[in-house]
mmCIF file with all atom_site columns, C-alpha atoms in Angstrom:
data_model
loop_
_atom_site.group_PDB
_atom_site.id
_atom_site.type_symbol
_atom_site.label_atom_id
_atom_site.label_alt_id
_atom_site.label_comp_id
_atom_site.label_asym_id
_atom_site.label_entity_id
_atom_site.label_seq_id
_atom_site.pdbx_PDB_ins_code
_atom_site.Cartn_x
_atom_site.Cartn_y
_atom_site.Cartn_z
_atom_site.occupancy
_atom_site.B_iso_or_equiv
_atom_site.pdbx_formal_charge
_atom_site.auth_seq_id
_atom_site.auth_comp_id
_atom_site.auth_asym_id
_atom_site.auth_atom_id
_atom_site.pdbx_PDB_model_num
ATOM 1   C CA . MET A 1 1   ? 0.000   0.000  0.000   1.00 0.00 ? 1   MET A CA 1
ATOM 2   C CA . PRO A 1 2   ? 1.098   3.630  -0.452  1.00 0.00 ? 2   PRO A CA 1
ATOM 3   C CA . THR A 1 3   ? 3.268   5.858  1.670   1.00 0.00 ? 3   THR A CA 1
ATOM 4   C CA . LEU A 1 4   ? 1.460   8.916  3.027   1.00 0.00 ? 4   LEU A CA 1
ATOM 5   C CA . ILE A 1 5   ? 3.338   12.178 3.575   1.00 0.00 ? 5   ILE A CA 1
ATOM 6   C CA . LEU A 1 6   ? 1.444   14.306 6.105   1.00 0.00 ? 6   LEU A CA 1
ATOM 7   C CA . VAL A 1 7   ? 2.346   17.995 6.107   1.00 0.00 ? 7   VAL A CA 1
ATOM 8   C CA . ARG A 1 8   ? 0.989   20.355 8.698   1.00 0.00 ? 8   ARG A CA 1
ATOM 9   C CA . HIS A 1 9   ? 0.324   23.802 7.233   1.00 0.00 ? 9   HIS A CA 1
ATOM 10  C CA . GLY A 1 10  ? 2.942   26.483 7.721   1.00 0.00 ? 10  GLY A CA 1
ATOM 11  C CA . ARG A 1 11  ? 2.788   28.881 10.635  1.00 0.00 ? 11  ARG A CA 1
ATOM 12  C CA . SER A 1 12  ? -0.344  31.012 10.409  1.00 0.00 ? 12  SER A CA 1
ATOM 13  C CA . THR A 1 13  ? -1.364  34.443 11.644  1.00 0.00 ? 13  THR A CA 1
ATOM 14  C CA . ALA A 1 14  ? -3.560  32.694 14.223  1.00 0.00 ? 14  ALA A CA 1
ATOM 15  C CA . ASN A 1 15  ? -0.569  30.721 15.518  1.00 0.00 ? 15  ASN A CA 1
ATOM 16  C CA . THR A 1 16  ? 1.439   33.875 16.141  1.00 0.00 ? 16  THR A CA 1
ATOM 17  C CA . GLU A 1 17  ? -1.548  35.684 17.691  1.00 0.00 ? 17  GLU A CA 1
ATOM 18  C CA . GLY A 1 18  ? -2.278  32.808 20.062  1.00 0.00 ? 18  GLY A CA 1
ATOM 19  C CA . LEU A 1 19  ? -5.719  32.134 18.610  1.00 0.00 ? 19  LEU A CA 1
ATOM 20  C CA . LEU A 1 20  ? -7.475  28.818 18.157  1.00 0.00 ? 20  LEU A CA 1
ATOM 21  C CA . ALA A 1 21  ? -8.321  29.307 14.491  1.00 0.00 ? 21  ALA A CA 1
ATOM 22  C CA . GLY A 1 22  ? -10.414 26.203 13.903  1.00 0.00 ? 22  GLY A CA 1
ATOM 23  C CA . ARG A 1 23  ? -12.434 26.637 10.740  1.00 0.00 ? 23  ARG A CA 1
ATOM 24  C CA . THR A 1 24  ? -12.450 30.445 10.868  1.00 0.00 ? 24  THR A CA 1
ATOM 25  C CA . PRO A 1 25  ? -12.110 31.652 7.258   1.00 0.00 ? 25  PRO A CA 1
ATOM 26  C CA . GLY A 1 26  ? -9.363  33.987 6.096   1.00 0.00 ? 26  GLY A CA 1
ATOM 27  C CA . ILE A 1 27  ? -6.554  32.635 8.285   1.00 0.00 ? 27  ILE A CA 1
ATOM 28  C CA . ALA A 1 28  ? -3.431  32.988 6.146   1.00 0.00 ? 28  ALA A CA 1
ATOM 29  C CA . LEU A 1 29  ? 0.202   32.004 6.561   1.00 0.00 ? 29  LEU A CA 1
ATOM 30  C CA . ASP A 1 30  ? 2.338   34.586 8.301   1.00 0.00 ? 30  ASP A CA 1
ATOM 31  C CA . GLU A 1 31  ? 5.749   35.634 6.962   1.00 0.00 ? 31  GLU A CA 1
ATOM 32  C CA . ARG A 1 32  ? 7.518   32.667 8.496   1.00 0.00 ? 32  ARG A CA 1
ATOM 33  C CA . GLY A 1 33  ? 4.800   30.279 7.328   1.00 0.00 ? 33  GLY A CA 1
ATOM 34  C CA . THR A 1 34  ? 5.159   31.589 3.783   1.00 0.00 ? 34  THR A CA 1
ATOM 35  C CA . ALA A 1 35  ? 8.904   30.921 3.951   1.00 0.00 ? 35  ALA A CA 1
ATOM 36  C CA . GLN A 1 36  ? 8.236   27.428 5.301   1.00 0.00 ? 36  GLN A CA 1
ATOM 37  C CA . ALA A 1 37  ? 5.904   26.713 2.396   1.00 0.00 ? 37  ALA A CA 1
ATOM 38  C CA . ALA A 1 38  ? 8.455   28.057 -0.091  1.00 0.00 ? 38  ALA A CA 1
ATOM 39  C CA . ALA A 1 39  ? 11.037  25.593 1.264   1.00 0.00 ? 39  ALA A CA 1
ATOM 40  C CA . LEU A 1 40  ? 8.712   22.605 0.951   1.00 0.00 ? 40  LEU A CA 1
ATOM 41  C CA . PRO A 1 41  ? 9.484   21.789 -2.747  1.00 0.00 ? 41  PRO A CA 1
ATOM 42  C CA . GLY A 1 42  ? 13.177  21.478 -1.947  1.00 0.00 ? 42  GLY A CA 1
ATOM 43  C CA . ARG A 1 43  ? 12.579  19.322 1.112   1.00 0.00 ? 43  ARG A CA 1
ATOM 44  C CA . LEU A 1 44  ? 10.412  16.940 -0.908  1.00 0.00 ? 44  LEU A CA 1
ATOM 45  C CA . ALA A 1 45  ? 12.405  17.104 -4.158  1.00 0.00 ? 45  ALA A CA 1
ATOM 46  C CA . GLU A 1 46  ? 13.443  13.445 -4.086  1.00 0.00 ? 46  GLU A CA 1
ATOM 47  C CA . LEU A 1 47  ? 9.943   12.091 -3.502  1.00 0.00 ? 47  LEU A CA 1
ATOM 48  C CA . PRO A 1 48  ? 7.923   10.998 -6.565  1.00 0.00 ? 48  PRO A CA 1
ATOM 49  C CA . LEU A 1 49  ? 4.624   12.401 -5.334  1.00 0.00 ? 49  LEU A CA 1
ATOM 50  C CA . CYS A 1 50  ? 1.658   11.199 -7.374  1.00 0.00 ? 50  CYS A CA 1
ATOM 51  C CA . GLU A 1 51  ? -1.205  13.150 -5.770  1.00 0.00 ? 51  GLU A CA 1
ATOM 52  C CA . ILE A 1 52  ? -1.784  15.976 -3.294  1.00 0.00 ? 52  ILE A CA 1
ATOM 53  C CA . VAL A 1 53  ? -4.811  16.102 -1.019  1.00 0.00 ? 53  VAL A CA 1
ATOM 54  C CA . THR A 1 54  ? -5.426  19.218 1.046   1.00 0.00 ? 54  THR A CA 1
ATOM 55  C CA . SER A 1 55  ? -7.742  20.554 3.685   1.00 0.00 ? 55  SER A CA 1
ATOM 56  C CA . PRO A 1 56  ? -10.022 23.237 2.211   1.00 0.00 ? 56  PRO A CA 1
ATOM 57  C CA . LEU A 1 57  ? -8.747  25.897 4.604   1.00 0.00 ? 57  LEU A CA 1
ATOM 58  C CA . GLN A 1 58  ? -6.679  28.784 3.254   1.00 0.00 ? 58  GLN A CA 1
ATOM 59  C CA . ARG A 1 59  ? -3.548  28.106 5.311   1.00 0.00 ? 59  ARG A CA 1
ATOM 60  C CA . CYS A 1 60  ? -3.282  24.597 3.871   1.00 0.00 ? 60  CYS A CA 1
ATOM 61  C CA . GLU A 1 61  ? -3.921  25.725 0.301   1.00 0.00 ? 61  GLU A CA 1
ATOM 62  C CA . GLU A 1 62  ? -1.199  28.379 0.686   1.00 0.00 ? 62  GLU A CA 1
ATOM 63  C CA . THR A 1 63  ? 1.206   25.768 2.069   1.00 0.00 ? 63  THR A CA 1
ATOM 64  C CA . VAL A 1 64  ? 0.938   23.458 -0.952  1.00 0.00 ? 64  VAL A CA 1
ATOM 65  C CA . ARG A 1 65  ? 0.896   26.222 -3.573  1.00 0.00 ? 65  ARG A CA 1
ATOM 66  C CA . PRO A 1 66  ? 4.720   26.429 -4.008  1.00 0.00 ? 66  PRO A CA 1
ATOM 67  C CA . LEU A 1 67  ? 4.836   22.647 -4.359  1.00 0.00 ? 67  LEU A CA 1
ATOM 68  C CA . LEU A 1 68  ? 2.177   22.753 -7.064  1.00 0.00 ? 68  LEU A CA 1
ATOM 69  C CA . ASP A 1 69  ? 4.023   25.580 -8.827  1.00 0.00 ? 69  ASP A CA 1
ATOM 70  C CA . ALA A 1 70  ? 7.188   23.467 -8.790  1.00 0.00 ? 70  ALA A CA 1
ATOM 71  C CA . ARG A 1 71  ? 5.351   20.415 -10.122 1.00 0.00 ? 71  ARG A CA 1
ATOM 72  C CA . PRO A 1 72  ? 2.729   21.732 -12.548 1.00 0.00 ? 72  PRO A CA 1
ATOM 73  C CA . GLY A 1 73  ? 1.601   18.254 -13.580 1.00 0.00 ? 73  GLY A CA 1
ATOM 74  C CA . LEU A 1 74  ? 0.712   17.216 -10.041 1.00 0.00 ? 74  LEU A CA 1
ATOM 75  C CA . ARG A 1 75  ? -2.999  16.896 -9.336  1.00 0.00 ? 75  ARG A CA 1
ATOM 76  C CA . VAL A 1 76  ? -4.466  18.450 -6.192  1.00 0.00 ? 76  VAL A CA 1
ATOM 77  C CA . HIS A 1 77  ? -7.693  17.402 -4.481  1.00 0.00 ? 77  HIS A CA 1
ATOM 78  C CA . THR A 1 78  ? -9.591  19.029 -1.629  1.00 0.00 ? 78  THR A CA 1
ATOM 79  C CA . ASP A 1 79  ? -11.059 16.786 1.055   1.00 0.00 ? 79  ASP A CA 1
ATOM 80  C CA . GLU A 1 80  ? -13.094 18.284 3.893   1.00 0.00 ? 80  GLU A CA 1
ATOM 81  C CA . ARG A 1 81  ? -12.517 15.159 5.991   1.00 0.00 ? 81  ARG A CA 1
ATOM 82  C CA . ILE A 1 82  ? -8.925  16.214 6.654   1.00 0.00 ? 82  ILE A CA 1
ATOM 83  C CA . GLY A 1 83  ? -10.008 19.744 7.515   1.00 0.00 ? 83  GLY A CA 1
ATOM 84  C CA . GLU A 1 84  ? -9.404  21.249 10.927  1.00 0.00 ? 84  GLU A CA 1
ATOM 85  C CA . CYS A 1 85  ? -11.312 20.031 13.962  1.00 0.00 ? 85  CYS A CA 1
ATOM 86  C CA . ASP A 1 86  ? -14.555 21.953 14.361  1.00 0.00 ? 86  ASP A CA 1
ATOM 87  C CA . TYR A 1 87  ? -13.921 23.714 17.666  1.00 0.00 ? 87  TYR A CA 1
ATOM 88  C CA . GLY A 1 88  ? -17.355 25.332 17.507  1.00 0.00 ? 88  GLY A CA 1
ATOM 89  C CA . ASP A 1 89  ? -17.753 28.168 20.006  1.00 0.00 ? 89  ASP A CA 1
ATOM 90  C CA . TRP A 1 90  ? -14.060 27.977 20.850  1.00 0.00 ? 90  TRP A CA 1
ATOM 91  C CA . SER A 1 91  ? -13.038 28.983 17.327  1.00 0.00 ? 91  SER A CA 1
ATOM 92  C CA . GLY A 1 92  ? -11.292 32.331 17.113  1.00 0.00 ? 92  GLY A CA 1
ATOM 93  C CA . ARG A 1 93  ? -10.773 32.614 20.884  1.00 0.00 ? 93  ARG A CA 1
ATOM 94  C CA . LYS A 1 94  ? -7.466  33.232 22.630  1.00 0.00 ? 94  LYS A CA 1
ATOM 95  C CA . LEU A 1 95  ? -5.763  30.065 23.825  1.00 0.00 ? 95  LEU A CA 1
ATOM 96  C CA . ALA A 1 96  ? -4.788  31.919 26.995  1.00 0.00 ? 96  ALA A CA 1
ATOM 97  C CA . GLU A 1 97  ? -8.498  32.330 27.797  1.00 0.00 ? 97  GLU A CA 1
ATOM 98  C CA . LEU A 1 98  ? -9.398  28.759 26.930  1.00 0.00 ? 98  LEU A CA 1
ATOM 99  C CA . LYS A 1 99  ? -6.897  27.217 29.349  1.00 0.00 ? 99  LYS A CA 1
ATOM 100 C CA . ASP A 1 100 ? -9.242  28.092 32.227  1.00 0.00 ? 100 ASP A CA 1
ATOM 101 C CA . GLU A 1 101 ? -12.248 26.391 30.636  1.00 0.00 ? 101 GLU A CA 1
ATOM 102 C CA . PRO A 1 102 ? -13.191 23.166 32.496  1.00 0.00 ? 102 PRO A CA 1
ATOM 103 C CA . LEU A 1 103 ? -13.366 21.383 29.138  1.00 0.00 ? 103 LEU A CA 1
ATOM 104 C CA . MET A 1 104 ? -9.664  22.055 28.528  1.00 0.00 ? 104 MET A CA 1
ATOM 105 C CA . GLU A 1 105 ? -8.708  19.580 31.243  1.00 0.00 ? 105 GLU A CA 1
ATOM 106 C CA . VAL A 1 106 ? -10.814 16.958 29.445  1.00 0.00 ? 106 VAL A CA 1
ATOM 107 C CA . VAL A 1 107 ? -9.176  17.833 26.100  1.00 0.00 ? 107 VAL A CA 1
ATOM 108 C CA . GLN A 1 108 ? -5.772  17.304 27.691  1.00 0.00 ? 108 GLN A CA 1
ATOM 109 C CA . ALA A 1 109 ? -6.396  14.194 29.797  1.00 0.00 ? 109 ALA A CA 1
ATOM 110 C CA . HIS A 1 110 ? -9.374  12.399 28.236  1.00 0.00 ? 110 HIS A CA 1
ATOM 111 C CA . PRO A 1 111 ? -9.857  13.645 24.655  1.00 0.00 ? 111 PRO A CA 1
ATOM 112 C CA . THR A 1 112 ? -12.185 10.775 23.736  1.00 0.00 ? 112 THR A CA 1
ATOM 113 C CA . ALA A 1 113 ? -14.722 12.456 26.032  1.00 0.00 ? 113 ALA A CA 1
ATOM 114 C CA . ALA A 1 114 ? -14.119 15.952 24.628  1.00 0.00 ? 114 ALA A CA 1
ATOM 115 C CA . ALA A 1 115 ? -16.822 17.501 22.455  1.00 0.00 ? 115 ALA A CA 1
ATOM 116 C CA . PHE A 1 116 ? -16.519 21.186 21.635  1.00 0.00 ? 116 PHE A CA 1
ATOM 117 C CA . PRO A 1 117 ? -19.630 23.321 22.254  1.00 0.00 ? 117 PRO A CA 1
ATOM 118 C CA . GLY A 1 118 ? -21.288 23.983 18.919  1.00 0.00 ? 118 GLY A CA 1
ATOM 119 C CA . GLY A 1 119 ? -18.639 21.848 17.168  1.00 0.00 ? 119 GLY A CA 1
ATOM 120 C CA . GLU A 1 120 ? -17.544 18.231 16.938  1.00 0.00 ? 120 GLU A CA 1
ATOM 121 C CA . SER A 1 121 ? -15.913 15.717 19.241  1.00 0.00 ? 121 SER A CA 1
ATOM 122 C CA . MET A 1 122 ? -12.297 14.683 18.948  1.00 0.00 ? 122 MET A CA 1
ATOM 123 C CA . ARG A 1 123 ? -13.468 11.134 18.275  1.00 0.00 ? 123 ARG A CA 1
ATOM 124 C CA . GLN A 1 124 ? -15.450 12.388 15.264  1.00 0.00 ? 124 GLN A CA 1
ATOM 125 C CA . MET A 1 125 ? -12.386 14.269 14.019  1.00 0.00 ? 125 MET A CA 1
ATOM 126 C CA . GLN A 1 126 ? -10.195 11.174 14.178  1.00 0.00 ? 126 GLN A CA 1
ATOM 127 C CA . HIS A 1 127 ? -12.827 8.924  12.591  1.00 0.00 ? 127 HIS A CA 1
ATOM 128 C CA . ARG A 1 128 ? -13.434 11.135 9.545   1.00 0.00 ? 128 ARG A CA 1
ATOM 129 C CA . ALA A 1 129 ? -9.721  11.719 8.963   1.00 0.00 ? 129 ALA A CA 1
ATOM 130 C CA . ALA A 1 130 ? -8.834  8.033  9.287   1.00 0.00 ? 130 ALA A CA 1
ATOM 131 C CA . GLU A 1 131 ? -11.635 7.094  6.904   1.00 0.00 ? 131 GLU A CA 1
ATOM 132 C CA . ALA A 1 132 ? -10.312 9.622  4.398   1.00 0.00 ? 132 ALA A CA 1
ATOM 133 C CA . VAL A 1 133 ? -6.805  8.145  4.607   1.00 0.00 ? 133 VAL A CA 1
ATOM 134 C CA . ARG A 1 134 ? -8.074  4.608  4.104   1.00 0.00 ? 134 ARG A CA 1
ATOM 135 C CA . GLU A 1 135 ? -10.107 5.636  1.058   1.00 0.00 ? 135 GLU A CA 1
ATOM 136 C CA . TRP A 1 136 ? -7.198  7.616  -0.429  1.00 0.00 ? 136 TRP A CA 1
ATOM 137 C CA . ASN A 1 137 ? -4.815  4.720  0.197   1.00 0.00 ? 137 ASN A CA 1
ATOM 138 C CA . ALA A 1 138 ? -7.051  2.444  -1.855  1.00 0.00 ? 138 ALA A CA 1
ATOM 139 C CA . ARG A 1 139 ? -7.516  5.046  -4.592  1.00 0.00 ? 139 ARG A CA 1
ATOM 140 C CA . VAL A 1 140 ? -3.814  5.864  -4.868  1.00 0.00 ? 140 VAL A CA 1
ATOM 141 C CA . GLU A 1 141 ? -2.838  2.198  -4.943  1.00 0.00 ? 141 GLU A CA 1
ATOM 142 C CA . ARG A 1 142 ? -5.421  1.523  -7.652  1.00 0.00 ? 142 ARG A CA 1
ATOM 143 C CA . ASP A 1 143 ? -4.287  4.439  -9.819  1.00 0.00 ? 143 ASP A CA 1
ATOM 144 C CA . HIS A 1 144 ? -0.536  4.515  -9.137  1.00 0.00 ? 144 HIS A CA 1
ATOM 145 C CA . GLY A 1 145 ? 0.502   1.178  -7.668  1.00 0.00 ? 145 GLY A CA 1
ATOM 146 C CA . ALA A 1 146 ? 1.404   -0.183 -4.247  1.00 0.00 ? 146 ALA A CA 1
ATOM 147 C CA . ASP A 1 147 ? 4.692   1.751  -4.001  1.00 0.00 ? 147 ASP A CA 1
ATOM 148 C CA . ALA A 1 148 ? 3.128   5.155  -4.663  1.00 0.00 ? 148 ALA A CA 1
ATOM 149 C CA . VAL A 1 149 ? 3.797   8.193  -2.464  1.00 0.00 ? 149 VAL A CA 1
ATOM 150 C CA . TYR A 1 150 ? 1.181   10.883 -1.944  1.00 0.00 ? 150 TYR A CA 1
ATOM 151 C CA . LEU A 1 151 ? 0.814   13.942 0.267   1.00 0.00 ? 151 LEU A CA 1
ATOM 152 C CA . MET A 1 152 ? -1.890  15.319 2.529   1.00 0.00 ? 152 MET A CA 1
ATOM 153 C CA . CYS A 1 153 ? -1.745  18.834 3.951   1.00 0.00 ? 153 CYS A CA 1
ATOM 154 C CA . SER A 1 154 ? -3.751  19.104 7.132   1.00 0.00 ? 154 SER A CA 1
ATOM 155 C CA . HIS A 1 155 ? -3.767  20.430 10.707  1.00 0.00 ? 155 HIS A CA 1
ATOM 156 C CA . GLY A 1 156 ? -2.028  19.676 13.993  1.00 0.00 ? 156 GLY A CA 1
ATOM 157 C CA . ASP A 1 157 ? -4.738  17.804 15.886  1.00 0.00 ? 157 ASP A CA 1
ATOM 158 C CA . VAL A 1 158 ? -5.840  15.932 12.770  1.00 0.00 ? 158 VAL A CA 1
ATOM 159 C CA . ILE A 1 159 ? -2.296  14.742 12.025  1.00 0.00 ? 159 ILE A CA 1
ATOM 160 C CA . LYS A 1 160 ? -1.714  13.751 15.647  1.00 0.00 ? 160 LYS A CA 1
ATOM 161 C CA . SER A 1 161 ? -4.914  11.692 15.573  1.00 0.00 ? 161 SER A CA 1
ATOM 162 C CA . LEU A 1 162 ? -3.789  9.945  12.363  1.00 0.00 ? 162 LEU A CA 1
ATOM 163 C CA . VAL A 1 163 ? -0.430  9.123  13.927  1.00 0.00 ? 163 VAL A CA 1
ATOM 164 C CA . ALA A 1 164 ? -2.236  7.660  16.947  1.00 0.00 ? 164 ALA A CA 1
ATOM 165 C CA . ASP A 1 165 ? -4.415  5.606  14.593  1.00 0.00 ? 165 ASP A CA 1
ATOM 166 C CA . ALA A 1 166 ? -1.353  4.304  12.738  1.00 0.00 ? 166 ALA A CA 1
ATOM 167 C CA . LEU A 1 167 ? 0.380   3.341  15.976  1.00 0.00 ? 167 LEU A CA 1
ATOM 168 C CA . GLY A 1 168 ? -2.695  1.675  17.449  1.00 0.00 ? 168 GLY A CA 1
ATOM 169 C CA . LEU A 1 169 ? -2.489  4.301  20.186  1.00 0.00 ? 169 LEU A CA 1
ATOM 170 C CA . HIS A 1 170 ? -5.626  5.188  22.119  1.00 0.00 ? 170 HIS A CA 1
ATOM 171 C CA . LEU A 1 171 ? -6.854  8.688  21.299  1.00 0.00 ? 171 LEU A CA 1
ATOM 172 C CA . ASP A 1 172 ? -6.581  9.558  25.002  1.00 0.00 ? 172 ASP A CA 1
ATOM 173 C CA . LEU A 1 173 ? -2.791  9.418  24.531  1.00 0.00 ? 173 LEU A CA 1
ATOM 174 C CA . PHE A 1 174 ? -2.551  11.477 21.343  1.00 0.00 ? 174 PHE A CA 1
ATOM 175 C CA . GLN A 1 175 ? -1.654  14.674 23.217  1.00 0.00 ? 175 GLN A CA 1
ATOM 176 C CA . ARG A 1 176 ? 1.780   13.113 23.757  1.00 0.00 ? 176 ARG A CA 1
ATOM 177 C CA . ILE A 1 177 ? 2.480   13.625 20.033  1.00 0.00 ? 177 ILE A CA 1
ATOM 178 C CA . SER A 1 178 ? 3.845   16.913 18.678  1.00 0.00 ? 178 SER A CA 1
ATOM 179 C CA . VAL A 1 179 ? 3.816   18.177 15.078  1.00 0.00 ? 179 VAL A CA 1
ATOM 180 C CA . GLU A 1 180 ? 5.086   21.686 14.405  1.00 0.00 ? 180 GLU A CA 1
ATOM 181 C CA . PRO A 1 181 ? 4.050   23.961 11.534  1.00 0.00 ? 181 PRO A CA 1
ATOM 182 C CA . CYS A 1 182 ? 5.180   22.677 8.126   1.00 0.00 ? 182 CYS A CA 1
ATOM 183 C CA . SER A 1 183 ? 6.551   19.512 9.716   1.00 0.00 ? 183 SER A CA 1
ATOM 184 C CA . ILE A 1 184 ? 6.575   16.291 7.718   1.00 0.00 ? 184 ILE A CA 1
ATOM 185 C CA . THR A 1 185 ? 5.191   13.031 9.069   1.00 0.00 ? 185 THR A CA 1
ATOM 186 C CA . ALA A 1 186 ? 5.402   9.875  6.957   1.00 0.00 ? 186 ALA A CA 1
ATOM 187 C CA . ILE A 1 187 ? 3.359   6.699  7.372   1.00 0.00 ? 187 ILE A CA 1
ATOM 188 C CA . ARG A 1 188 ? 4.006   3.668  5.206   1.00 0.00 ? 188 ARG A CA 1
ATOM 189 C CA . TYR A 1 189 ? 0.926   1.481  4.985   1.00 0.00 ? 189 TYR A CA 1
ATOM 190 C CA . THR A 1 190 ? 1.115   -2.275 4.386   1.00 0.00 ? 190 THR A CA 1
ATOM 191 C CA . ARG A 1 191 ? -1.452  -5.046 4.233   1.00 0.00 ? 191 ARG A CA 1
ATOM 192 C CA . LEU A 1 192 ? -0.916  -5.969 7.874   1.00 0.00 ? 192 LEU A CA 1
ATOM 193 C CA . ARG A 1 193 ? 0.024   -2.718 9.604   1.00 0.00 ? 193 ARG A CA 1
ATOM 194 C CA . PRO A 1 194 ? 1.188   0.888  9.129   1.00 0.00 ? 194 PRO A CA 1
ATOM 195 C CA . PHE A 1 195 ? 4.752   1.944  9.906   1.00 0.00 ? 195 PHE A CA 1
ATOM 196 C CA . LEU A 1 196 ? 5.485   5.428  11.237  1.00 0.00 ? 196 LEU A CA 1
ATOM 197 C CA . VAL A 1 197 ? 8.758   6.324  9.500   1.00 0.00 ? 197 VAL A CA 1
ATOM 198 C CA . ARG A 1 198 ? 8.942   10.076 10.187  1.00 0.00 ? 198 ARG A CA 1
ATOM 199 C CA . LEU A 1 199 ? 7.260   12.159 12.862  1.00 0.00 ? 199 LEU A CA 1
ATOM 200 C CA . GLY A 1 200 ? 7.077   15.944 12.898  1.00 0.00 ? 200 GLY A CA 1
ATOM 201 C CA . ASP A 1 201 ? 10.312  16.392 10.929  1.00 0.00 ? 201 ASP A CA 1
ATOM 202 C CA . THR A 1 202 ? 11.109  20.053 10.308  1.00 0.00 ? 202 THR A CA 1
ATOM 203 C CA . GLY A 1 203 ? 14.837  19.672 9.691   1.00 0.00 ? 203 GLY A CA 1
ATOM 204 C CA . ASP A 1 204 ? 15.245  22.347 12.366  1.00 0.00 ? 204 ASP A CA 1
ATOM 205 C CA . PHE A 1 205 ? 16.175  21.550 15.964  1.00 0.00 ? 205 PHE A CA 1
ATOM 206 C CA . ALA A 1 206 ? 15.680  25.077 17.327  1.00 0.00 ? 206 ALA A CA 1
ATOM 207 C CA . SER A 1 207 ? 12.491  24.027 19.076  1.00 0.00 ? 207 SER A CA 1
ATOM 208 C CA . LEU A 1 208 ? 14.514  21.614 21.253  1.00 0.00 ? 208 LEU A CA 1
ATOM 209 C CA . ALA A 1 209 ? 16.656  24.384 22.750  1.00 0.00 ? 209 ALA A CA 1
ATOM 210 C CA . PRO A 1 210 ? 15.783  25.546 26.287  1.00 0.00 ? 210 PRO A CA 1
ATOM 211 C CA . ARG A 1 211 ? 13.449  28.511 26.358  1.00 0.00 ? 211 ARG A CA 1
ATOM 212 C CA . GLU A 1 212 ? 13.359  31.481 28.693  1.00 0.00 ? 212 GLU A CA 1
ATOM 213 C CA . GLU A 1 213 ? 9.868   30.432 29.725  1.00 0.00 ? 213 GLU A CA 1
ATOM 214 C CA . PRO A 1 214 ? 9.717   26.625 30.000  1.00 0.00 ? 214 PRO A CA 1
ATOM 215 C CA . ALA A 1 215 ? 6.879   24.977 28.143  1.00 0.00 ? 215 ALA A CA 1
ATOM 216 C CA . GLY A 1 216 ? 4.009   23.827 30.339  1.00 0.00 ? 216 GLY A CA 1
ATOM 217 C CA . GLY A 1 217 ? 2.699   20.307 30.612  1.00 0.00 ? 217 GLY A CA 1
ATOM 218 C CA . ASP A 1 218 ? -0.361  20.889 28.430  1.00 0.00 ? 218 ASP A CA 1
ATOM 219 C CA . ALA A 1 219 ? -0.442  20.088 24.726  1.00 0.00 ? 219 ALA A CA 1
ATOM 220 C CA . PRO A 1 220 ? -1.270  23.099 22.523  1.00 0.00 ? 220 PRO A CA 1
ATOM 221 C CA . VAL A 1 221 ? -4.768  22.648 21.135  1.00 0.00 ? 221 VAL A CA 1
ATOM 222 C CA . GLY A 1 222 ? -4.623  23.075 17.369  1.00 0.00 ? 222 GLY A CA 1
ATOM 223 C CA . GLY A 1 223 ? -0.922  22.221 17.283  1.00 0.00 ? 223 GLY A CA 1
ATOM 224 C CA . GLY A 1 224 ? 0.928   25.304 18.496  1.00 0.00 ? 224 GLY A CA 1
ATOM 225 C CA . ALA A 1 225 ? 3.141   27.811 16.700  1.00 0.00 ? 225 ALA A CA 1
ATOM 226 C CA . GLY A 1 226 ? 6.372   25.812 16.691  1.00 0.00 ? 226 GLY A CA 1
ATOM 227 C CA . ALA A 1 227 ? 9.852   27.111 17.420  1.00 0.00 ? 227 ALA A CA 1
ATOM 228 C CA . PRO A 1 228 ? 10.080  30.800 18.383  1.00 0.00 ? 228 PRO A CA 1
#
């Protein structure tokens, strides 16, 4: 079965403003995110990508645009099932405000029980994204062969949930996974099991350096802004 390259969108204006963007329209890449997207064709130059599938949100479309410009014959498809989690009433709010919401503790410790007011549950998010991957795996293998490589551009929580699915990891543990903006995660699917062969690879180790303000124990909902 195919190898899936998962790319989280580049850093967005919402990331730098500390907002939980969700499905809010008009969230673009910031200057750094645009540079991250511009570097993507070079990082993936050796991969014979056969298809690109993207979330319908602007920040994902902007992330794959340089790759499409570099490979004009590459087909791109939009799939809402790999779109951002629907955070409902939380969308557009400051993450600093949301940390005091009682639901945030559930999101961190027991995400299978977390359903966002006016939005969807994290279980629904994982289910729709995993179903999309399984359908695209079958389609890509049918059209391009079992050794094909294709790319999906999606969002932090969605990618983390797909990694958990590939590892057979309970969704309640998915907050232990980290994927920074424009990071590359690769999953090779086989008949018996998936293999996680890359996780959150940015080619940049700056985010591992000690920070003036140590990171807290909570996972950033939506994926975080990455290295400073």
